[in-house]
XYZ file of N, CA and C in Angstrom:
453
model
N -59.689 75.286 24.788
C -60.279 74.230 25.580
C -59.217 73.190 25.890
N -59.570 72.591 27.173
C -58.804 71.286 27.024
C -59.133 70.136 28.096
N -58.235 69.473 28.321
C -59.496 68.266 29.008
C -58.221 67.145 29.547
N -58.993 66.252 30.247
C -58.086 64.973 30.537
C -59.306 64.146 30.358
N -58.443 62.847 29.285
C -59.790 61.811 28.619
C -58.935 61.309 27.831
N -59.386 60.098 27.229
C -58.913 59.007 26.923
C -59.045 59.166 25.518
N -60.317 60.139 24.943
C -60.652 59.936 23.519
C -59.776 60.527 22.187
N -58.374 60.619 22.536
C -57.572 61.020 21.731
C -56.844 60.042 21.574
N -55.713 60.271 20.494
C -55.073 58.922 20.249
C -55.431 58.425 19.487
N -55.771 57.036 19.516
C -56.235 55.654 19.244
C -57.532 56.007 19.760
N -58.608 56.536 19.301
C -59.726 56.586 19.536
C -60.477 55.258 19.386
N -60.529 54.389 18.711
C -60.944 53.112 18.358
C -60.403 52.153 19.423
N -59.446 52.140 19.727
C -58.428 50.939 21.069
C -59.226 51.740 21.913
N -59.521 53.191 22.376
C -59.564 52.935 23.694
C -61.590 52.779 23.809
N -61.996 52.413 22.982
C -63.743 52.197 23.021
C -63.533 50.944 23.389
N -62.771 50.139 22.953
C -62.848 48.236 23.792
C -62.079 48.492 24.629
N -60.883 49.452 24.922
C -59.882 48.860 26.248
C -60.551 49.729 27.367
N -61.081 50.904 27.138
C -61.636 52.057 28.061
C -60.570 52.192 29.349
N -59.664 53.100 28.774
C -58.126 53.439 29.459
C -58.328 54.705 30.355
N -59.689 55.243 30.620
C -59.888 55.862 31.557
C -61.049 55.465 32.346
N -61.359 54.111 32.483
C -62.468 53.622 32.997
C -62.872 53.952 34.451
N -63.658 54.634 34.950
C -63.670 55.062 36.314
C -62.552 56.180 36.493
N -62.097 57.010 35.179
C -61.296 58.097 35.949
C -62.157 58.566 37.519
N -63.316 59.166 37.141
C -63.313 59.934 38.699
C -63.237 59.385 40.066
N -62.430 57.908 39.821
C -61.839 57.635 40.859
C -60.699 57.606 41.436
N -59.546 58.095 40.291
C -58.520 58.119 40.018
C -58.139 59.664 39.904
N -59.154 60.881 39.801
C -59.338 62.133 40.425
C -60.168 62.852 41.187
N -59.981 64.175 41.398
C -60.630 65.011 42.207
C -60.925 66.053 41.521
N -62.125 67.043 41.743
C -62.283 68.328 40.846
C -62.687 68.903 41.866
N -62.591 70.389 42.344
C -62.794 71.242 42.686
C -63.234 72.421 41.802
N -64.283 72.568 41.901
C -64.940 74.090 41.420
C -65.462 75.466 42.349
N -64.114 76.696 42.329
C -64.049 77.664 42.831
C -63.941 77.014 44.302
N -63.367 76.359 44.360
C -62.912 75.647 45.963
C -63.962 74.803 46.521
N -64.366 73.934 46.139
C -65.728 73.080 46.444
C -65.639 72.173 45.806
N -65.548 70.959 46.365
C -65.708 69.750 45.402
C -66.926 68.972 45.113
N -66.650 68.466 44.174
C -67.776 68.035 43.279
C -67.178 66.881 43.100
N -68.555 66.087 43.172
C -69.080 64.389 43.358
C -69.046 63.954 41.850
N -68.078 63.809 41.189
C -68.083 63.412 40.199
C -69.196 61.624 39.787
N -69.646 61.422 38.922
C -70.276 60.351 38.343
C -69.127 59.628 37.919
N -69.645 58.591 37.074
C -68.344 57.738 36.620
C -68.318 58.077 35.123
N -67.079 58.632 35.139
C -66.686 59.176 33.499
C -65.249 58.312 33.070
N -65.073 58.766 32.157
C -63.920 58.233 31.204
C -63.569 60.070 30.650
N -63.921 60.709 31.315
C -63.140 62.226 30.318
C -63.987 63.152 31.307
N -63.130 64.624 31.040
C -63.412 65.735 31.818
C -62.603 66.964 30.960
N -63.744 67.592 30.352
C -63.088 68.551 29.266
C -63.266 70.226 30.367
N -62.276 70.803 29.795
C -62.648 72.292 30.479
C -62.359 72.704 29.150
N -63.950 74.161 28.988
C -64.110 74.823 27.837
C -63.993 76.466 28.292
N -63.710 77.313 27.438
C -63.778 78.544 27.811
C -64.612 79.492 26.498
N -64.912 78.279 25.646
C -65.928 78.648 24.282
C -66.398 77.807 23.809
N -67.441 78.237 22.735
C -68.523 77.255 22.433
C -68.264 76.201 21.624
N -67.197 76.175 21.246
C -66.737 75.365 19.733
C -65.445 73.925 20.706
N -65.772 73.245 20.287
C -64.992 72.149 21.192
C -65.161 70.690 19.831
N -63.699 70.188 19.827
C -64.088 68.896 18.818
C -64.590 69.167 17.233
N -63.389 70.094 16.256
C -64.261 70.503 15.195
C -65.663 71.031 15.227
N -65.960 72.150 16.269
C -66.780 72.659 16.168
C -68.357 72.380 17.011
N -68.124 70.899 17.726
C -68.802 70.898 18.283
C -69.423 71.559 19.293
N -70.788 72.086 20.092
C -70.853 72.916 20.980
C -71.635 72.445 22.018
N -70.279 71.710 22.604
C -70.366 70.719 23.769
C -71.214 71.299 25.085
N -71.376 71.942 25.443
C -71.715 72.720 26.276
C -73.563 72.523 26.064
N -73.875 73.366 24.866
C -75.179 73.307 24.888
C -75.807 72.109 24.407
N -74.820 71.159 23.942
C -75.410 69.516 23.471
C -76.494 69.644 22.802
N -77.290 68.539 22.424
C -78.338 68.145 21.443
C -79.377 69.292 21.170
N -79.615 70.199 22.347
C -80.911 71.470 22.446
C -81.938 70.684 22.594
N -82.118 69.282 23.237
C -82.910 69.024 23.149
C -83.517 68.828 24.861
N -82.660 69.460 25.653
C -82.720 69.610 27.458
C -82.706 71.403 27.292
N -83.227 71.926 28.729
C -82.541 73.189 28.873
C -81.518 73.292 29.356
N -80.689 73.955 28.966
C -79.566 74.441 29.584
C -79.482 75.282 30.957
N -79.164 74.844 32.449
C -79.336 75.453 33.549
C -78.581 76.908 33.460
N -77.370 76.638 33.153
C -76.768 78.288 32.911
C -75.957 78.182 31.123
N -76.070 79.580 30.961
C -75.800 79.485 29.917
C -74.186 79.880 29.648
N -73.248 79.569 28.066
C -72.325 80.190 28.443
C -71.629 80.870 27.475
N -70.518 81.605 27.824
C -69.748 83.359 27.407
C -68.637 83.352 27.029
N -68.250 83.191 26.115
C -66.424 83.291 26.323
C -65.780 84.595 27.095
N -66.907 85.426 27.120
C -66.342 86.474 28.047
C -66.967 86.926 29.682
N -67.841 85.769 29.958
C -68.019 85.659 31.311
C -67.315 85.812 32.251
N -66.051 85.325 31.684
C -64.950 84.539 33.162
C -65.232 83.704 33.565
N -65.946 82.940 33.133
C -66.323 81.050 33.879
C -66.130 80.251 32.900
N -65.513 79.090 33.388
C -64.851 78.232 32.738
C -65.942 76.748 33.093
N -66.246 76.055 31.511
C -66.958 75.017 31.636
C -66.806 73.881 31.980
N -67.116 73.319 32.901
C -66.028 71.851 32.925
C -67.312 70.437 32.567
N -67.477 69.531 31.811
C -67.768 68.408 31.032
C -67.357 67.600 31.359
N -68.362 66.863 31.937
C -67.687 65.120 31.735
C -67.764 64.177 30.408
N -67.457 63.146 30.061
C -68.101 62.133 29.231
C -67.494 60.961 29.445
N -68.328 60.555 29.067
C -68.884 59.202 29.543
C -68.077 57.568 28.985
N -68.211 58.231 27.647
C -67.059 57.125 26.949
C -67.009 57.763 25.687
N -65.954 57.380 24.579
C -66.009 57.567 23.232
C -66.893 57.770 22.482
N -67.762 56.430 22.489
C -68.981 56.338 22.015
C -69.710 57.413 21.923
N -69.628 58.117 23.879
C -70.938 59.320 24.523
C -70.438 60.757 23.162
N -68.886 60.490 22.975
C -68.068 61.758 22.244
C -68.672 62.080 20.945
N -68.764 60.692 19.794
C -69.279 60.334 18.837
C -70.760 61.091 19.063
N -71.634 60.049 19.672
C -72.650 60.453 19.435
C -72.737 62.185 20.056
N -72.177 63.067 20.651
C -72.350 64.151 21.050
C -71.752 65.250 19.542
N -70.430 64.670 18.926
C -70.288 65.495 17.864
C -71.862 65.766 16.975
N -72.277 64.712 17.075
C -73.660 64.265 15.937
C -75.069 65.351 16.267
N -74.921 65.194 17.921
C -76.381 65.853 18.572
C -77.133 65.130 18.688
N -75.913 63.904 18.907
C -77.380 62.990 19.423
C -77.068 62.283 21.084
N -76.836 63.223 22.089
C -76.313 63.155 23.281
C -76.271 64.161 23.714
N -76.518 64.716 25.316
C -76.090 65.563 26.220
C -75.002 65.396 26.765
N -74.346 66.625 27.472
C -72.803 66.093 27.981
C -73.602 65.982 29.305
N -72.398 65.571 30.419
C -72.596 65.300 31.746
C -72.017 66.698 32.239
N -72.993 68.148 31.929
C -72.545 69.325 32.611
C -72.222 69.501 34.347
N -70.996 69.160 34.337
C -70.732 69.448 35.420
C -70.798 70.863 36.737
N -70.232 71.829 35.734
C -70.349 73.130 36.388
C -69.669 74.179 35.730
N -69.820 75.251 36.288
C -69.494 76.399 35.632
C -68.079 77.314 37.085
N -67.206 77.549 36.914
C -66.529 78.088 37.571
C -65.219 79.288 37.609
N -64.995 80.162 38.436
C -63.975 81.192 38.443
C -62.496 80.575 38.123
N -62.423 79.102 39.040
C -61.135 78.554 38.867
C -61.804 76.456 38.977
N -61.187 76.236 38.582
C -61.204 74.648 38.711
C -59.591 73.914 39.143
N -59.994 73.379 39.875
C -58.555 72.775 40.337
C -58.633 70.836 40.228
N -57.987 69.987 39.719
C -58.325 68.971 39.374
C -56.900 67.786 40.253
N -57.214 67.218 40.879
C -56.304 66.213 41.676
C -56.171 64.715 41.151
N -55.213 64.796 40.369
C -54.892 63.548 39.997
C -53.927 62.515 40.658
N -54.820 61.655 41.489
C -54.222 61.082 42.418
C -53.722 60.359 42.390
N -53.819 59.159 41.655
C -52.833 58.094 41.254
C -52.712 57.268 40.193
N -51.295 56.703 39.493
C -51.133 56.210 38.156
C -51.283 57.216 37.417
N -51.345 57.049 36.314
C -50.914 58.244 34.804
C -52.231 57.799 34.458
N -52.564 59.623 34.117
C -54.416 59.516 33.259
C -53.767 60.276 31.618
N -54.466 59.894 31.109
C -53.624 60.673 29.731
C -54.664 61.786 29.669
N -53.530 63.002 29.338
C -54.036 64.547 29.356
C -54.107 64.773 27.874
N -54.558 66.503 27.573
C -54.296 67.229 26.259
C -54.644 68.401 26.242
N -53.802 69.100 26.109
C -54.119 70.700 26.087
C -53.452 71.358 25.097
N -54.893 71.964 24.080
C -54.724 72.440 22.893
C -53.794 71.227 21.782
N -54.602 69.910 21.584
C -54.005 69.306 20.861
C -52.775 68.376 21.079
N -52.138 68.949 21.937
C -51.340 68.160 22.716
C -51.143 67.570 23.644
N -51.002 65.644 23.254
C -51.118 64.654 24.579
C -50.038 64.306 25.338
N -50.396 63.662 26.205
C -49.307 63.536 27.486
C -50.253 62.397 28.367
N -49.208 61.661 29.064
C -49.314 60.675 29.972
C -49.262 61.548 31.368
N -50.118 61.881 32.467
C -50.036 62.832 33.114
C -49.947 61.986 34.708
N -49.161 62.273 35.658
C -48.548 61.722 36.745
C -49.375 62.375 37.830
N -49.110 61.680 38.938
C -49.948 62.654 40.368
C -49.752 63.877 40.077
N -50.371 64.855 40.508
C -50.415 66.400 40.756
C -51.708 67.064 41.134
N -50.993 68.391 40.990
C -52.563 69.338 40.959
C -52.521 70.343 39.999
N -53.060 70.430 39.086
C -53.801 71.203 37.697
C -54.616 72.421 38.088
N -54.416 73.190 38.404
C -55.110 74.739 38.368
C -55.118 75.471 37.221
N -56.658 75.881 37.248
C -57.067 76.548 35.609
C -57.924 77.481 36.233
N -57.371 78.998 36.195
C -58.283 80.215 35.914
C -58.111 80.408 34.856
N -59.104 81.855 34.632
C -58.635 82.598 33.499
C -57.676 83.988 33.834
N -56.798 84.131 32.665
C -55.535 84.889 33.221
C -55.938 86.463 32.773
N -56.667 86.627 31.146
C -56.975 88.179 30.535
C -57.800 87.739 29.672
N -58.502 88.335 28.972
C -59.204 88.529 28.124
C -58.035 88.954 26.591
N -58.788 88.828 25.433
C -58.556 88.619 24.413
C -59.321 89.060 23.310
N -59.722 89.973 22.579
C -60.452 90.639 21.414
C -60.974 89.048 20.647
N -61.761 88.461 20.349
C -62.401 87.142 19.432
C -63.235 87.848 18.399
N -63.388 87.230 17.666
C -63.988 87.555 16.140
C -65.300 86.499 16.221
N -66.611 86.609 15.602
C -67.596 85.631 16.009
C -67.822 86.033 14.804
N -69.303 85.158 14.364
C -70.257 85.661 13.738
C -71.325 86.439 13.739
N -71.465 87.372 12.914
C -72.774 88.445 13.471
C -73.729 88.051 12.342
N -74.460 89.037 12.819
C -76.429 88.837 12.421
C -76.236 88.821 11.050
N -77.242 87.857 9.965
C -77.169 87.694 8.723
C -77.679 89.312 8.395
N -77.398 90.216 7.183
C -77.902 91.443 6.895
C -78.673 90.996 5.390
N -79.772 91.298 5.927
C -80.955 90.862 4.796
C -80.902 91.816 3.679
């Protein structure tokens, strides 16, 4: 998984300074070539499995909404998440929050248009400059899960 959002770091500084305040004005997302009207977030995670944030499973959030589509690590669609602020992160590790499901897609392409948004992919941050960010998926990969309890 990985994402551009503020909630790494200094997680605590950026809940009073909110250092991505109005990112989705400061980017663009495209899903499978179509853009999407982003809301006003502070973060935009792309997932390709269920486990996000020590395990959290950002995707299907609290269970307490339905889920419009559901998702696969071996679909080929890639999840993309907004959130909202730190706080929304917190309370979502807990289950006590929905994410802002954005969409489900073949490729996502993300336009970061101006000033530095801070990035992270797989753990690693970065101060990230204008560009354009393209994310398919490249192959598949054998994963290990959990199977059915045997009584």
């Amino acid at each position: 998984s990985s994402g551009i959002n503020a909630e790494y770091g200094d997680g605590t500084k950026d809940v009073f300074e909110s250092v991505c305040h109005r990112l989705n004005e400061r980017i663009a997302v495209e899903l499978d070539g179509k853009a999407v009207d982003l809301p006003e977030l502070e973060g935009i995670v792309l997932l390709n499995i269920s486990s996000w944030s020590s395990g959290c499973d950002l995707w299907a959030g609290s269970g307490l909404e339905d889920v419009p589509l559901k998702q696969s690590p071996s679909d080929g669609l890639i999840e993309v998440v907004g959130l909202y602020s730190s706080l929304h992160v917190g309370r979502l590790q807990v289950g006590l929050a929905d994410p802002c499901r954005i969409g489900q897609a073949k490729t996502v392409r993300i336009v970061v248009k101006s000033g530095f948004v801070p990035a992270q992919c797989d753990g690693e941050p970065w101060d990230q400059s204008p560009c354009i960010i393209s994310v398919a998926a490249h192959s598949r990969a054998l994963i290990m899960t959990r199977g059915e309890e045997v009584s």
